[in-house]
Short mmCIF file of C-alpha atoms in Angstrom, two decimals:
data_model
loop_
_atom_site.label_atom_id
_atom_site.label_comp_id
_atom_site.label_asym_id
_atom_site.label_seq_id
_atom_site.Cartn_x
_atom_site.Cartn_y
_atom_site.Cartn_z
CA MET A 1 180.92 200.87 -64.09
CA ALA A 2 177.79 199.93 -66.05
CA GLU A 3 174.12 201.36 -65.11
CA PRO A 4 172.31 198.72 -64.24
CA GLN A 5 169.11 198.11 -66.39
CA ILE A 6 165.89 199.06 -64.58
CA SER A 7 163.32 197.06 -66.29
CA LYS A 8 159.48 198.63 -66.40
CA THR A 9 156.09 196.54 -65.91
CA PHE A 10 153.45 197.63 -67.36
CA PRO A 11 149.58 196.81 -66.45
CA VAL A 12 147.88 194.90 -68.35
CA LYS A 13 144.29 195.72 -69.19
CA PRO A 14 142.70 191.64 -68.18
CA LYS A 15 140.36 190.21 -71.58
CA GLN A 16 136.62 190.79 -71.07
CA LYS A 17 133.56 188.78 -72.04
CA PRO A 18 132.63 189.66 -75.50
CA LYS A 19 128.97 191.62 -75.63
CA PRO A 20 126.54 189.51 -76.70
CA ARG A 21 125.17 190.70 -79.99
CA THR A 22 120.70 189.98 -79.55
CA PRO A 23 119.44 190.80 -75.51
CA LYS A 24 118.89 188.84 -73.41
CA GLN A 25 114.43 188.29 -73.84
CA THR A 26 113.13 189.38 -70.65
CA ALA A 27 110.02 186.32 -69.99
CA GLU A 28 107.70 188.25 -71.57
CA SER A 29 109.37 188.60 -74.70
CA LYS A 30 109.97 185.08 -74.95
CA TYR A 31 105.95 185.12 -74.51
CA TRP A 32 104.68 186.89 -77.28
CA SER A 33 107.62 185.18 -79.64
CA SER A 34 105.67 181.37 -78.63
CA PHE A 35 102.77 182.25 -81.04
CA LYS A 36 104.10 180.18 -83.65
CA THR A 37 102.99 182.29 -86.34
CA LYS A 38 101.22 181.01 -89.74
CA GLN A 39 100.17 182.69 -93.20
CA ILE A 40 96.42 183.27 -94.62
CA PRO A 41 97.38 184.03 -98.20
CA ASN A 42 95.03 184.87 -100.99
CA LEU A 43 92.65 187.83 -99.50
CA ILE A 44 92.77 189.59 -102.12
CA SER A 45 92.55 192.92 -100.99
CA SER A 46 93.56 194.56 -97.98
CA ILE A 47 92.55 193.57 -94.17
CA ASP A 48 90.20 196.16 -92.31
CA SER A 49 88.64 194.54 -89.94
CA LEU A 50 89.67 191.77 -87.02
CA THR A 51 87.09 190.65 -84.63
CA PHE A 52 87.39 187.75 -82.10
CA SER A 53 84.29 186.44 -81.34
CA PRO A 54 83.48 186.15 -77.09
CA THR A 55 82.17 182.27 -76.93
CA THR A 56 84.92 179.29 -76.38
CA SER A 57 86.22 178.79 -79.81
CA HIS A 58 87.10 182.24 -79.94
CA SER A 59 86.20 181.58 -83.79
CA PHE A 60 87.44 185.48 -85.63
CA ALA A 61 86.11 187.35 -88.36
CA ALA A 62 88.31 188.66 -91.63
CA ALA A 63 86.06 191.67 -93.47
CA HIS A 64 87.75 191.79 -96.79
CA SER A 65 87.75 193.14 -100.24
CA ALA A 66 83.41 192.68 -99.76
CA SER A 67 82.74 189.31 -98.56
CA VAL A 68 82.90 188.52 -93.96
CA THR A 69 84.85 185.41 -93.07
CA LEU A 70 85.21 183.24 -90.58
CA TYR A 71 88.76 180.98 -89.16
CA ASN A 72 88.55 178.63 -86.97
CA PRO A 73 91.78 178.96 -84.60
CA GLN A 74 91.82 175.89 -83.36
CA LYS A 75 92.06 173.56 -86.29
CA GLN A 76 94.94 174.95 -88.15
CA PHE A 77 92.98 178.96 -89.04
CA SER A 78 91.20 176.85 -91.28
CA PRO A 79 88.55 178.50 -93.20
CA ILE A 80 84.57 177.41 -90.73
CA SER A 81 82.39 180.16 -93.37
CA THR A 82 82.05 183.42 -95.45
CA ILE A 83 79.63 186.28 -95.62
CA SER A 84 79.39 187.75 -99.35
CA LEU A 85 77.92 191.43 -99.39
CA ASN A 86 78.14 193.98 -101.73
CA ASP A 87 80.31 196.06 -101.40
CA VAL A 88 83.83 196.79 -100.00
CA VAL A 89 83.36 195.78 -96.28
CA SER A 90 85.19 198.44 -93.61
CA SER A 91 84.66 196.45 -90.80
CA ALA A 92 82.61 193.82 -88.67
CA SER A 93 81.43 192.74 -84.51
CA PHE A 94 79.81 190.09 -83.17
CA ARG A 95 77.17 190.46 -80.18
CA CYS A 96 77.83 188.98 -77.18
CA ASP A 97 76.77 185.74 -77.46
CA GLY A 98 78.23 185.19 -80.73
CA LEU A 99 75.89 183.75 -82.55
CA LEU A 100 75.48 187.33 -84.62
CA ILE A 101 77.89 189.80 -86.67
CA ALA A 102 77.04 192.79 -88.07
CA ALA A 103 79.03 194.20 -90.88
CA ALA A 104 79.32 197.42 -92.49
CA ASP A 105 80.23 198.68 -95.90
CA LEU A 106 81.44 201.49 -98.25
CA SER A 107 77.81 201.33 -99.86
CA GLY A 108 76.78 202.89 -96.19
CA LEU A 109 74.86 199.60 -95.32
CA VAL A 110 74.91 197.47 -92.01
CA GLN A 111 73.49 194.43 -92.30
CA VAL A 112 73.43 192.21 -89.22
CA PHE A 113 74.08 187.99 -89.95
CA ASP A 114 73.58 184.91 -88.06
CA VAL A 115 76.54 183.01 -87.73
CA LYS A 116 75.46 179.49 -88.86
CA THR A 117 73.99 180.35 -91.41
CA ARG A 118 75.25 183.10 -92.73
CA THR A 119 71.68 184.68 -93.42
CA PRO A 120 71.05 188.42 -93.38
CA LEU A 121 68.63 188.78 -90.95
CA ARG A 122 68.89 192.95 -90.67
CA ARG A 123 69.33 195.53 -92.90
CA LEU A 124 70.35 199.25 -91.97
CA ARG A 125 70.53 202.11 -94.20
CA SER A 126 70.70 205.45 -93.10
CA HIS A 127 73.81 206.66 -94.23
CA ALA A 128 74.46 208.73 -96.89
CA ARG A 129 78.22 207.96 -97.50
CA PRO A 130 80.23 205.10 -96.29
CA VAL A 131 80.71 202.96 -92.75
CA ARG A 132 83.76 203.32 -91.22
CA PHE A 133 83.59 200.69 -87.93
CA VAL A 134 80.25 199.19 -86.78
CA LYS A 135 79.87 198.00 -82.43
CA PHE A 136 77.63 195.85 -80.76
CA PRO A 137 78.01 196.98 -77.18
CA VAL A 138 79.46 194.16 -74.31
CA ALA A 139 75.94 193.00 -72.60
CA ASP A 140 73.55 194.24 -75.49
CA LYS A 141 72.20 191.99 -77.55
CA LEU A 142 69.43 194.69 -79.17
CA HIS A 143 71.25 197.54 -79.85
CA LEU A 144 74.80 198.73 -81.17
CA VAL A 145 76.48 202.12 -83.55
CA SER A 146 78.16 202.52 -86.23
CA GLY A 147 79.67 205.97 -88.01
CA GLY A 148 81.07 206.64 -91.18
CA ASP A 149 81.88 208.95 -93.69
CA ASP A 150 79.49 211.55 -93.28
CA ALA A 151 80.67 212.14 -89.71
CA VAL A 152 76.66 211.08 -87.61
CA VAL A 153 77.35 208.45 -85.41
CA LYS A 154 73.98 206.06 -84.76
CA TYR A 155 73.26 204.45 -82.34
CA TRP A 156 70.44 201.01 -83.83
CA ASP A 157 67.48 199.56 -82.32
CA VAL A 158 68.24 195.89 -84.04
CA ALA A 159 64.75 194.39 -83.65
CA GLY A 160 63.27 197.03 -84.82
CA GLU A 161 65.53 198.82 -87.48
CA THR A 162 65.41 201.86 -87.04
CA THR A 163 67.39 204.59 -85.53
CA ILE A 164 67.19 205.05 -82.14
CA CYS A 165 69.37 208.53 -81.48
CA ASP A 166 71.93 210.35 -84.87
CA PHE A 167 75.08 211.59 -82.48
CA LEU A 168 76.16 215.01 -84.33
CA GLY A 169 79.51 216.28 -83.05
CA HIS A 170 81.56 215.53 -85.28
CA LYS A 171 82.90 217.64 -88.30
CA ASP A 172 84.88 214.90 -90.45
CA TYR A 173 85.33 211.43 -91.48
CA VAL A 174 84.50 208.45 -88.11
CA ARG A 175 86.40 206.50 -88.52
CA CYS A 176 86.30 204.62 -84.95
CA GLY A 177 84.74 203.72 -82.18
CA ASP A 178 84.05 201.37 -78.98
CA TRP A 179 82.33 200.19 -76.24
CA SER A 180 82.73 201.04 -72.45
CA PRO A 181 82.70 197.41 -70.71
CA ASN A 182 81.52 198.85 -68.09
CA ASP A 183 78.11 200.35 -68.59
CA SER A 184 76.59 199.48 -72.01
CA ASN A 185 75.19 203.35 -71.66
CA MET A 186 78.51 204.34 -72.50
CA PHE A 187 80.91 204.60 -76.05
CA ILE A 188 83.82 206.57 -77.63
CA THR A 189 83.87 207.78 -81.62
CA GLY A 190 87.11 209.53 -82.86
CA SER A 191 87.08 210.81 -86.53
CA TYR A 192 89.75 212.29 -88.21
CA ASP A 193 89.20 216.26 -87.66
CA HIS A 194 91.39 214.79 -84.47
CA THR A 195 88.89 214.87 -81.18
CA VAL A 196 88.40 211.49 -79.79
CA LYS A 197 84.45 212.33 -77.96
CA LEU A 198 82.65 209.87 -74.98
CA TRP A 199 78.63 209.57 -75.20
CA ASP A 200 75.95 208.28 -72.95
CA VAL A 201 72.88 206.91 -74.82
CA ARG A 202 70.63 208.00 -72.68
CA ASP A 203 71.77 211.98 -73.25
CA LYS A 204 68.13 212.90 -75.16
CA ASP A 205 70.45 216.07 -76.56
CA SER A 206 72.24 213.79 -78.42
CA ARG A 207 75.63 215.97 -77.12
CA SER A 208 79.37 214.64 -76.25
CA VAL A 209 79.64 214.18 -72.13
CA ARG A 210 83.46 213.83 -73.01
CA GLU A 211 85.93 214.76 -75.42
CA VAL A 212 89.77 215.14 -75.87
CA ASN A 213 91.74 215.93 -78.91
CA HIS A 214 94.72 214.21 -80.46
CA GLY A 215 96.26 216.23 -82.11
CA LYS A 216 95.81 213.81 -85.68
CA PRO A 217 93.44 212.51 -86.69
CA VAL A 218 92.19 209.28 -85.31
CA GLU A 219 92.57 205.53 -86.85
CA ASP A 220 91.33 203.44 -84.21
CA VAL A 221 90.26 203.98 -80.09
CA ILE A 222 89.46 201.14 -77.56
CA PHE A 223 88.81 201.28 -73.78
CA LEU A 224 90.70 199.05 -72.15
CA PRO A 225 89.28 196.87 -68.96
CA SER A 226 89.29 199.42 -66.38
CA GLY A 227 86.37 201.43 -68.35
CA GLY A 228 88.50 204.51 -66.36
CA LEU A 229 91.24 204.98 -69.71
CA ILE A 230 90.91 204.33 -73.26
CA ALA A 231 93.81 204.77 -75.71
CA THR A 232 93.38 206.24 -79.08
CA ALA A 233 95.89 206.06 -82.57
CA GLY A 234 96.08 208.23 -85.07
CA GLY A 235 99.82 209.48 -86.32
CA ASP A 236 102.40 208.07 -85.39
CA SER A 237 101.62 207.56 -81.52
CA VAL A 238 99.26 205.75 -79.00
CA LYS A 239 97.80 208.67 -76.62
CA ILE A 240 96.15 206.91 -73.05
CA TRP A 241 94.15 209.55 -71.91
CA ASP A 242 91.89 209.49 -68.15
CA LEU A 243 88.44 210.05 -68.76
CA ILE A 244 87.65 210.18 -64.79
CA GLY A 245 90.27 212.33 -64.41
CA GLY A 246 88.48 215.14 -66.64
CA GLY A 247 89.88 213.26 -70.33
CA LYS A 248 93.85 214.66 -68.50
CA LEU A 249 96.33 213.47 -70.51
CA VAL A 250 98.39 210.18 -69.15
CA HIS A 251 101.07 208.57 -71.48
CA SER A 252 101.78 209.62 -75.35
CA MET A 253 103.92 205.86 -76.91
CA GLU A 254 105.04 207.23 -80.32
CA SER A 255 107.71 204.27 -80.85
CA HIS A 256 105.79 204.16 -84.90
CA ASN A 257 107.54 205.43 -87.60
CA LYS A 258 104.64 205.69 -89.64
CA THR A 259 100.89 205.61 -89.15
CA VAL A 260 99.34 203.42 -86.61
CA THR A 261 96.38 201.90 -88.29
CA SER A 262 94.60 199.26 -84.87
CA ILE A 263 95.03 198.95 -81.44
CA CYS A 264 93.46 195.85 -78.97
CA VAL A 265 94.62 195.22 -75.82
CA GLY A 266 96.37 191.90 -74.72
CA LYS A 267 96.40 189.89 -71.68
CA VAL A 268 99.64 188.28 -70.76
CA GLY A 269 98.35 185.33 -69.83
CA LYS A 270 100.78 182.72 -68.55
CA LEU A 271 103.50 184.35 -67.10
CA SER A 272 104.69 184.04 -63.06
CA GLY A 273 106.00 186.63 -60.82
CA GLU A 274 104.28 190.65 -61.10
CA GLU A 275 103.89 189.98 -65.12
CA ALA A 276 100.70 187.71 -64.04
CA GLN A 277 96.89 188.65 -65.96
CA GLN A 278 98.49 191.76 -67.21
CA TYR A 279 96.91 193.71 -69.66
CA ARG A 280 99.27 195.18 -72.21
CA ILE A 281 97.98 197.55 -75.86
CA LEU A 282 99.02 195.82 -78.25
CA SER A 283 99.56 198.40 -81.66
CA VAL A 284 100.28 198.01 -85.55
CA ALA A 285 101.76 200.68 -87.90
CA LEU A 286 101.91 200.77 -92.07
CA ASP A 287 106.06 200.72 -91.07
CA GLY A 288 105.10 197.32 -90.54
CA TYR A 289 106.56 196.49 -86.88
CA MET A 290 103.35 195.43 -84.50
CA LYS A 291 103.90 197.02 -80.92
CA VAL A 292 103.05 196.04 -76.91
CA PHE A 293 102.79 198.67 -74.78
CA ASP A 294 102.97 198.00 -71.28
CA TYR A 295 101.16 201.41 -69.96
CA SER A 296 101.27 199.88 -66.56
CA LYS A 297 105.21 200.52 -66.60
CA MET A 298 104.81 203.53 -69.94
CA LYS A 299 107.36 201.06 -71.37
CA VAL A 300 107.17 198.98 -75.00
CA THR A 301 108.59 195.05 -74.08
CA HIS A 302 108.37 193.53 -77.74
CA SER A 303 108.56 194.48 -80.67
CA MET A 304 107.33 192.65 -84.55
CA ARG A 305 108.61 193.81 -87.95
CA PHE A 306 106.87 191.52 -90.99
CA PRO A 307 107.53 192.53 -94.28
CA ALA A 308 103.85 194.74 -94.97
CA PRO A 309 102.03 197.31 -93.92
CA LEU A 310 100.05 196.06 -91.43
CA MET A 311 95.92 197.43 -91.07
CA SER A 312 93.95 195.52 -88.29
CA VAL A 313 95.07 193.33 -84.71
CA ALA A 314 92.95 191.26 -82.74
CA PHE A 315 93.61 189.57 -79.67
CA SER A 316 91.47 186.35 -78.24
CA PRO A 317 89.95 187.19 -74.90
CA ASP A 318 91.56 183.24 -73.54
CA CYS A 319 95.01 184.61 -74.63
CA MET A 320 96.13 181.67 -76.54
CA THR A 321 95.48 183.65 -80.77
CA ARG A 322 96.67 186.76 -81.61
CA VAL A 323 95.41 187.81 -85.62
CA ILE A 324 96.91 189.98 -87.61
CA GLY A 325 96.22 191.75 -91.17
CA THR A 326 98.17 194.05 -93.87
CA SER A 327 97.61 195.83 -96.77
CA ASN A 328 98.15 192.84 -99.55
CA GLY A 329 95.57 190.20 -98.93
CA ILE A 330 97.97 188.34 -95.44
CA ILE A 331 96.13 186.87 -91.83
CA TYR A 332 99.97 186.55 -89.86
CA ALA A 333 98.39 184.34 -87.55
CA GLY A 334 99.91 183.02 -84.40
CA ARG A 335 99.03 180.97 -81.22
CA ARG A 336 100.38 179.69 -78.11
CA LYS A 337 101.20 176.07 -77.60
CA ASN A 338 99.46 175.32 -73.98
CA LYS A 339 101.69 172.76 -72.49
CA GLU A 340 98.35 171.66 -70.60
CA ASP A 341 96.81 170.83 -74.02
CA VAL A 342 99.71 168.94 -74.50
CA GLU A 343 99.77 166.23 -71.74
CA SER A 344 95.63 166.02 -71.54
CA GLY A 345 95.95 165.23 -75.50
CA SER A 346 94.01 167.31 -77.61
CA ASP A 347 92.02 165.12 -79.85
CA GLU A 348 94.59 166.06 -83.26
CA GLU A 349 97.38 164.49 -81.65
CA LEU A 350 95.69 161.93 -79.87
CA THR A 351 96.06 158.13 -81.63
CA LYS A 352 92.18 156.53 -82.79
CA TYR A 353 92.62 154.29 -79.39
CA GLU A 354 92.94 157.00 -77.53
CA ARG A 355 90.66 158.70 -78.61
CA ARG A 356 87.94 156.33 -78.23
CA LEU A 357 89.08 155.35 -74.25
CA LYS A 358 88.31 158.98 -73.99
CA LYS A 359 84.73 158.59 -74.70
CA LEU A 360 84.59 155.94 -72.72
CA GLY A 361 85.99 157.50 -70.06
CA SER A 362 83.09 160.61 -71.18
CA GLY A 363 80.19 158.43 -70.80
CA ASN A 364 81.04 155.83 -68.33
CA ALA A 365 80.05 153.24 -70.39
CA LEU A 366 79.67 149.12 -69.38
CA GLY A 367 79.42 150.89 -65.68
CA LEU A 368 83.13 150.30 -65.77
CA GLY A 369 83.34 153.43 -64.64
CA PRO A 370 85.85 155.87 -66.03
CA VAL A 371 88.85 154.84 -68.09
CA GLU A 372 91.47 156.99 -67.69
CA VAL A 373 93.05 158.20 -71.34
CA PRO A 374 96.80 157.48 -71.03
CA ARG A 375 98.78 159.86 -71.36
CA ILE A 376 101.34 161.37 -74.86
CA ARG A 377 103.86 159.17 -74.76
CA VAL A 378 107.10 161.24 -75.28
CA LEU A 379 110.40 159.45 -77.05
CA LYS A 380 113.54 159.52 -75.84
CA PRO A 381 116.09 159.76 -78.53
CA THR A 382 118.74 157.14 -76.04
CA GLY A 383 115.49 154.16 -76.75
CA PHE A 384 114.31 152.08 -79.91
CA ARG A 385 110.68 153.84 -80.55
CA TYR A 386 112.76 157.04 -81.03
CA PHE A 387 114.34 155.38 -84.51
CA HIS A 388 110.71 154.07 -85.86
CA ARG A 389 108.75 157.32 -85.35
CA GLY A 390 106.22 158.31 -87.38
CA GLN A 391 106.30 160.51 -90.94
CA SER A 392 104.24 163.14 -88.89
CA GLU A 393 107.18 163.16 -85.65
CA LYS A 394 108.73 166.43 -85.78
CA PRO A 395 111.52 166.97 -86.32
CA SER A 396 114.53 168.77 -83.90
CA GLU A 397 116.93 170.63 -83.82
CA ARG A 398 119.86 168.20 -84.57
CA ASP A 399 118.36 165.95 -87.21
CA TYR A 400 119.53 166.31 -90.52
CA VAL A 401 116.10 166.31 -92.91
CA VAL A 402 116.65 164.27 -96.00
CA MET A 403 114.34 166.39 -98.84
CA ARG A 404 113.22 164.28 -101.78
CA PRO A 405 113.86 165.87 -104.91
CA LYS A 406 110.81 167.16 -106.63
CA LYS A 407 109.48 164.65 -109.17
CA VAL A 408 109.63 166.56 -112.98
CA LYS A 409 106.65 165.46 -114.59
CA LEU A 410 107.24 164.32 -118.30
CA GLY A 411 106.07 165.02 -121.21
CA GLU A 412 104.12 161.73 -124.06
CA HIS A 413 107.31 162.59 -126.21
CA ASP A 414 110.13 162.90 -123.15
CA ARG A 415 108.82 159.59 -122.29
CA LEU A 416 108.32 157.19 -125.07
CA LEU A 417 112.11 158.14 -125.84
CA LYS A 418 112.69 156.79 -122.43
CA LYS A 419 112.40 153.82 -123.14
CA PHE A 420 113.18 153.88 -127.16
CA ARG A 421 110.10 154.19 -128.78
CA HIS A 422 111.13 156.67 -131.49
CA LYS A 423 108.97 156.50 -133.90
CA GLU A 424 105.71 156.83 -131.95
CA ALA A 425 108.04 159.93 -130.45
CA LEU A 426 107.74 161.76 -133.07
CA VAL A 427 104.65 161.74 -134.06
CA SER A 428 103.04 161.60 -131.10
CA VAL A 429 104.96 165.64 -131.70
CA LEU A 430 103.82 166.21 -134.42
CA GLY A 431 100.70 166.28 -133.35
CA ARG A 432 100.60 169.15 -131.43
CA THR A 433 102.06 171.95 -134.17
CA LYS A 434 101.49 174.31 -130.76
CA ASN A 435 104.37 173.61 -129.53
CA PRO A 436 107.41 173.54 -133.03
CA GLU A 437 110.88 174.02 -130.17
CA ASN A 438 109.23 170.29 -128.64
CA ALA A 439 109.13 168.74 -132.30
CA VAL A 440 112.42 170.23 -133.39
CA ALA A 441 114.14 169.46 -130.86
CA VAL A 442 112.92 165.76 -130.69
CA MET A 443 114.18 166.14 -133.82
CA GLU A 444 117.61 166.96 -132.90
CA GLU A 445 117.55 164.25 -130.42
CA LEU A 446 116.55 161.37 -133.08
CA VAL A 447 119.66 163.30 -135.13
CA SER A 448 121.91 162.23 -132.23
CA ARG A 449 120.63 159.01 -131.92
CA LYS A 450 120.55 158.29 -135.60
CA LYS A 451 117.32 156.78 -135.71
CA LEU A 452 115.39 160.22 -138.09
CA LEU A 453 115.93 158.73 -140.62
CA LYS A 454 114.67 155.49 -139.70
CA CYS A 455 111.62 157.46 -138.66
CA VAL A 456 110.44 158.86 -141.85
CA SER A 457 111.06 155.49 -143.88
CA ASN A 458 108.25 154.18 -141.56
CA LEU A 459 105.54 156.48 -141.60
CA ASP A 460 102.49 154.94 -142.68
CA SER A 461 100.71 157.74 -145.74
CA GLU A 462 98.89 159.63 -142.89
CA GLU A 463 101.92 160.36 -140.26
CA LEU A 464 103.45 161.48 -143.51
CA ARG A 465 100.80 163.98 -144.28
CA VAL A 466 101.82 165.28 -140.87
CA LEU A 467 105.05 165.39 -141.86
CA LEU A 468 104.84 167.15 -144.58
CA MET A 469 102.06 169.83 -142.81
CA PHE A 470 104.47 170.67 -140.22
CA LEU A 471 107.74 171.05 -142.79
CA GLN A 472 105.70 173.41 -144.41
CA LYS A 473 104.63 175.60 -142.16
CA TYR A 474 107.84 175.69 -140.00
CA SER A 475 110.66 174.58 -142.22
CA THR A 476 110.88 178.68 -143.73
CA MET A 477 110.65 179.61 -140.29
CA PRO A 478 115.03 181.29 -140.02
CA ARG A 479 115.08 179.50 -136.41
CA TYR A 480 114.75 175.64 -137.67
CA SER A 481 115.45 176.22 -141.21
CA ARG A 482 118.96 174.74 -140.81
CA LEU A 483 117.27 170.89 -139.50
CA LEU A 484 113.65 171.65 -141.51
CA MET A 485 114.98 172.50 -144.80
CA GLY A 486 117.72 169.21 -145.10
CA LEU A 487 114.81 166.78 -143.72
CA THR A 488 112.32 168.42 -146.43
CA GLU A 489 115.06 167.50 -148.90
CA LYS A 490 115.25 163.67 -147.76
CA VAL A 491 111.77 163.59 -146.71
CA VAL A 492 111.05 164.08 -150.17
CA GLU A 493 113.84 161.74 -151.56
CA MET A 494 113.09 159.11 -149.67
CA ARG A 495 109.30 158.80 -149.73
CA ALA A 496 108.95 159.78 -153.85
CA GLU A 497 106.80 156.78 -154.61
CA ASP A 498 104.52 157.51 -151.24
CA ILE A 499 103.86 160.92 -152.96
CA ARG A 500 103.08 160.24 -156.28
CA ALA A 501 100.64 157.39 -155.50
CA SER A 502 98.24 159.76 -152.66
CA LYS A 503 96.80 163.65 -154.42
CA GLU A 504 96.45 165.05 -150.88
CA LEU A 505 100.92 164.51 -150.15
CA LYS A 506 101.27 165.35 -153.95
CA GLY A 507 99.49 168.84 -152.88
CA LEU A 508 101.31 169.98 -149.16
CA ILE A 509 104.40 169.16 -151.51
CA ARG A 510 103.49 171.52 -153.94
CA ASN A 511 102.17 174.10 -150.55
CA LEU A 512 106.34 173.33 -149.62
CA LYS A 513 107.20 174.18 -153.17
CA ARG A 514 105.60 177.09 -152.87
CA SER A 515 106.66 178.08 -149.62
CA VAL A 516 110.43 177.65 -150.38
CA GLU A 517 110.43 180.34 -152.92
CA GLU A 518 108.01 183.14 -151.47
CA GLU A 519 110.66 182.90 -149.16
CA ILE A 520 113.17 182.65 -151.55
CA ARG A 521 112.06 185.71 -153.33
CA ILE A 522 111.76 187.82 -150.02
CA GLN A 523 115.54 187.09 -149.47
CA THR A 524 116.78 188.01 -152.59
CA SER A 525 114.34 191.37 -151.52
CA LEU A 526 116.34 191.99 -149.22
CA GLN A 527 120.36 191.35 -150.30
CA GLU A 528 118.60 193.88 -152.45
CA ILE A 529 117.84 196.49 -150.36
CA GLN A 530 120.38 196.01 -148.34
CA GLY A 531 123.34 196.16 -151.44
CA VAL A 532 121.64 199.56 -151.49
CA ILE A 533 121.58 200.27 -148.72
CA SER A 534 125.18 199.61 -147.53
CA PRO A 535 126.84 202.56 -149.95
CA LEU A 536 125.30 205.24 -148.49
CA LEU A 537 126.02 203.90 -144.77
CA ARG A 538 129.37 204.29 -145.78
CA ILE A 539 129.96 207.30 -147.11
CA THR A 540 127.73 208.80 -143.96
CA GLY A 541 130.09 207.33 -141.61
CA ARG A 542 133.14 207.86 -143.32
CA ARG A 543 131.82 212.28 -143.08
#
């Protein structure tokens, strides 16, 4: 009797959904990615300082080489003006009203300029070595502070061009500083001696009120908006300190791989929920990364990579513009597109008719009351007007853009060849003997068209002279001799009567004959040398 077969069942593992390779973007990550980056190239040297104007336009100044260039973020980052100095600019700072800008250079000079006229108003010279930073207070219009490689921090009276006080205490280069947002009498400075010092301009002894040790040379230091916390950058870390709590270390962010060169404060402007209107620390480093640090949760919320070492970063007060300076003279400027601006219609997006209506509405013209400006009509793919939109319309993701081939600029001889004007093409290219390759190429083309000898027979005496001069100069060159020596023989044979009738042409033929005889003599000598060397090389090879 056969034994009954027992069927075995095995549990089948359910199929799991594949995990996405890229992590899901958070609302804050989308916010920082919404800054559409545009490159501002050709600034020659490293961008060591970036600063925004506190006024409504929020233009920003970039310090590069021996210049300070001002840009307008609202007009595609177009340059407004450039202020030139006598030495490399290391730092720049706007006054609280945006009318003046101070610039420090490596000669030890601090200058104050009028932003509109670019006129130097004050020259503050007291530093013995290069000045590395200069800063106007948040609300004070009459003073500023500067520090440099002489390890001295100076508090200036701008109107009188005099030093009010020298703050001594650092033992190495002073590289950075910042004013308190709450008190115009308090400021901090960072130095390569690893320390950050808090100063009070009312202290007559000019001693630091508080001191913290970062542990590495300090590259940048800023006050956080509360005024009680500061952030310091040095080495590969950004540290947050509590000044009110006695200089206690709150947190150390060490997410960069190389030296952190600059930090600034940015605000998350248009998010909903708990993250709205919160401040962040933006840091850039030589590893090419920009990091966004949420110091309320003590974590990095966004990271972005750039193809060059980063030297400076700044964020506009209206939360609309972010600029980053690199070591190779490029500014990566990013600006957010606000939905409210699109609905209301900026001057660049409105048509000429809409701008006119806008002016009428603002001025209450003719006593008819304000004229309502029509909103920009969004074209839908199902409508007829969508297919007749202008060239300025940006393509969507599904549109296929057909690129026109670039128009190639032809030379004069190429244009004449395309029109089958063979003789004129030959004369044109012979008149420009700087490029004999073009002349030989035209001759080869005429040979392929069987028109070269016909062109030679139709040349007048002046054109024949130009051809013989070309043959005399280049016929003995090995690259062109195969074609030009044969052409020379044909020219002498076909135009013999014209050559006999002109003394100038006879002279050219004699010179041509001498060149050929000299080339033959050289070739004969080379063959004799080769005949002597070849047996020696064979004997050496056998041994």
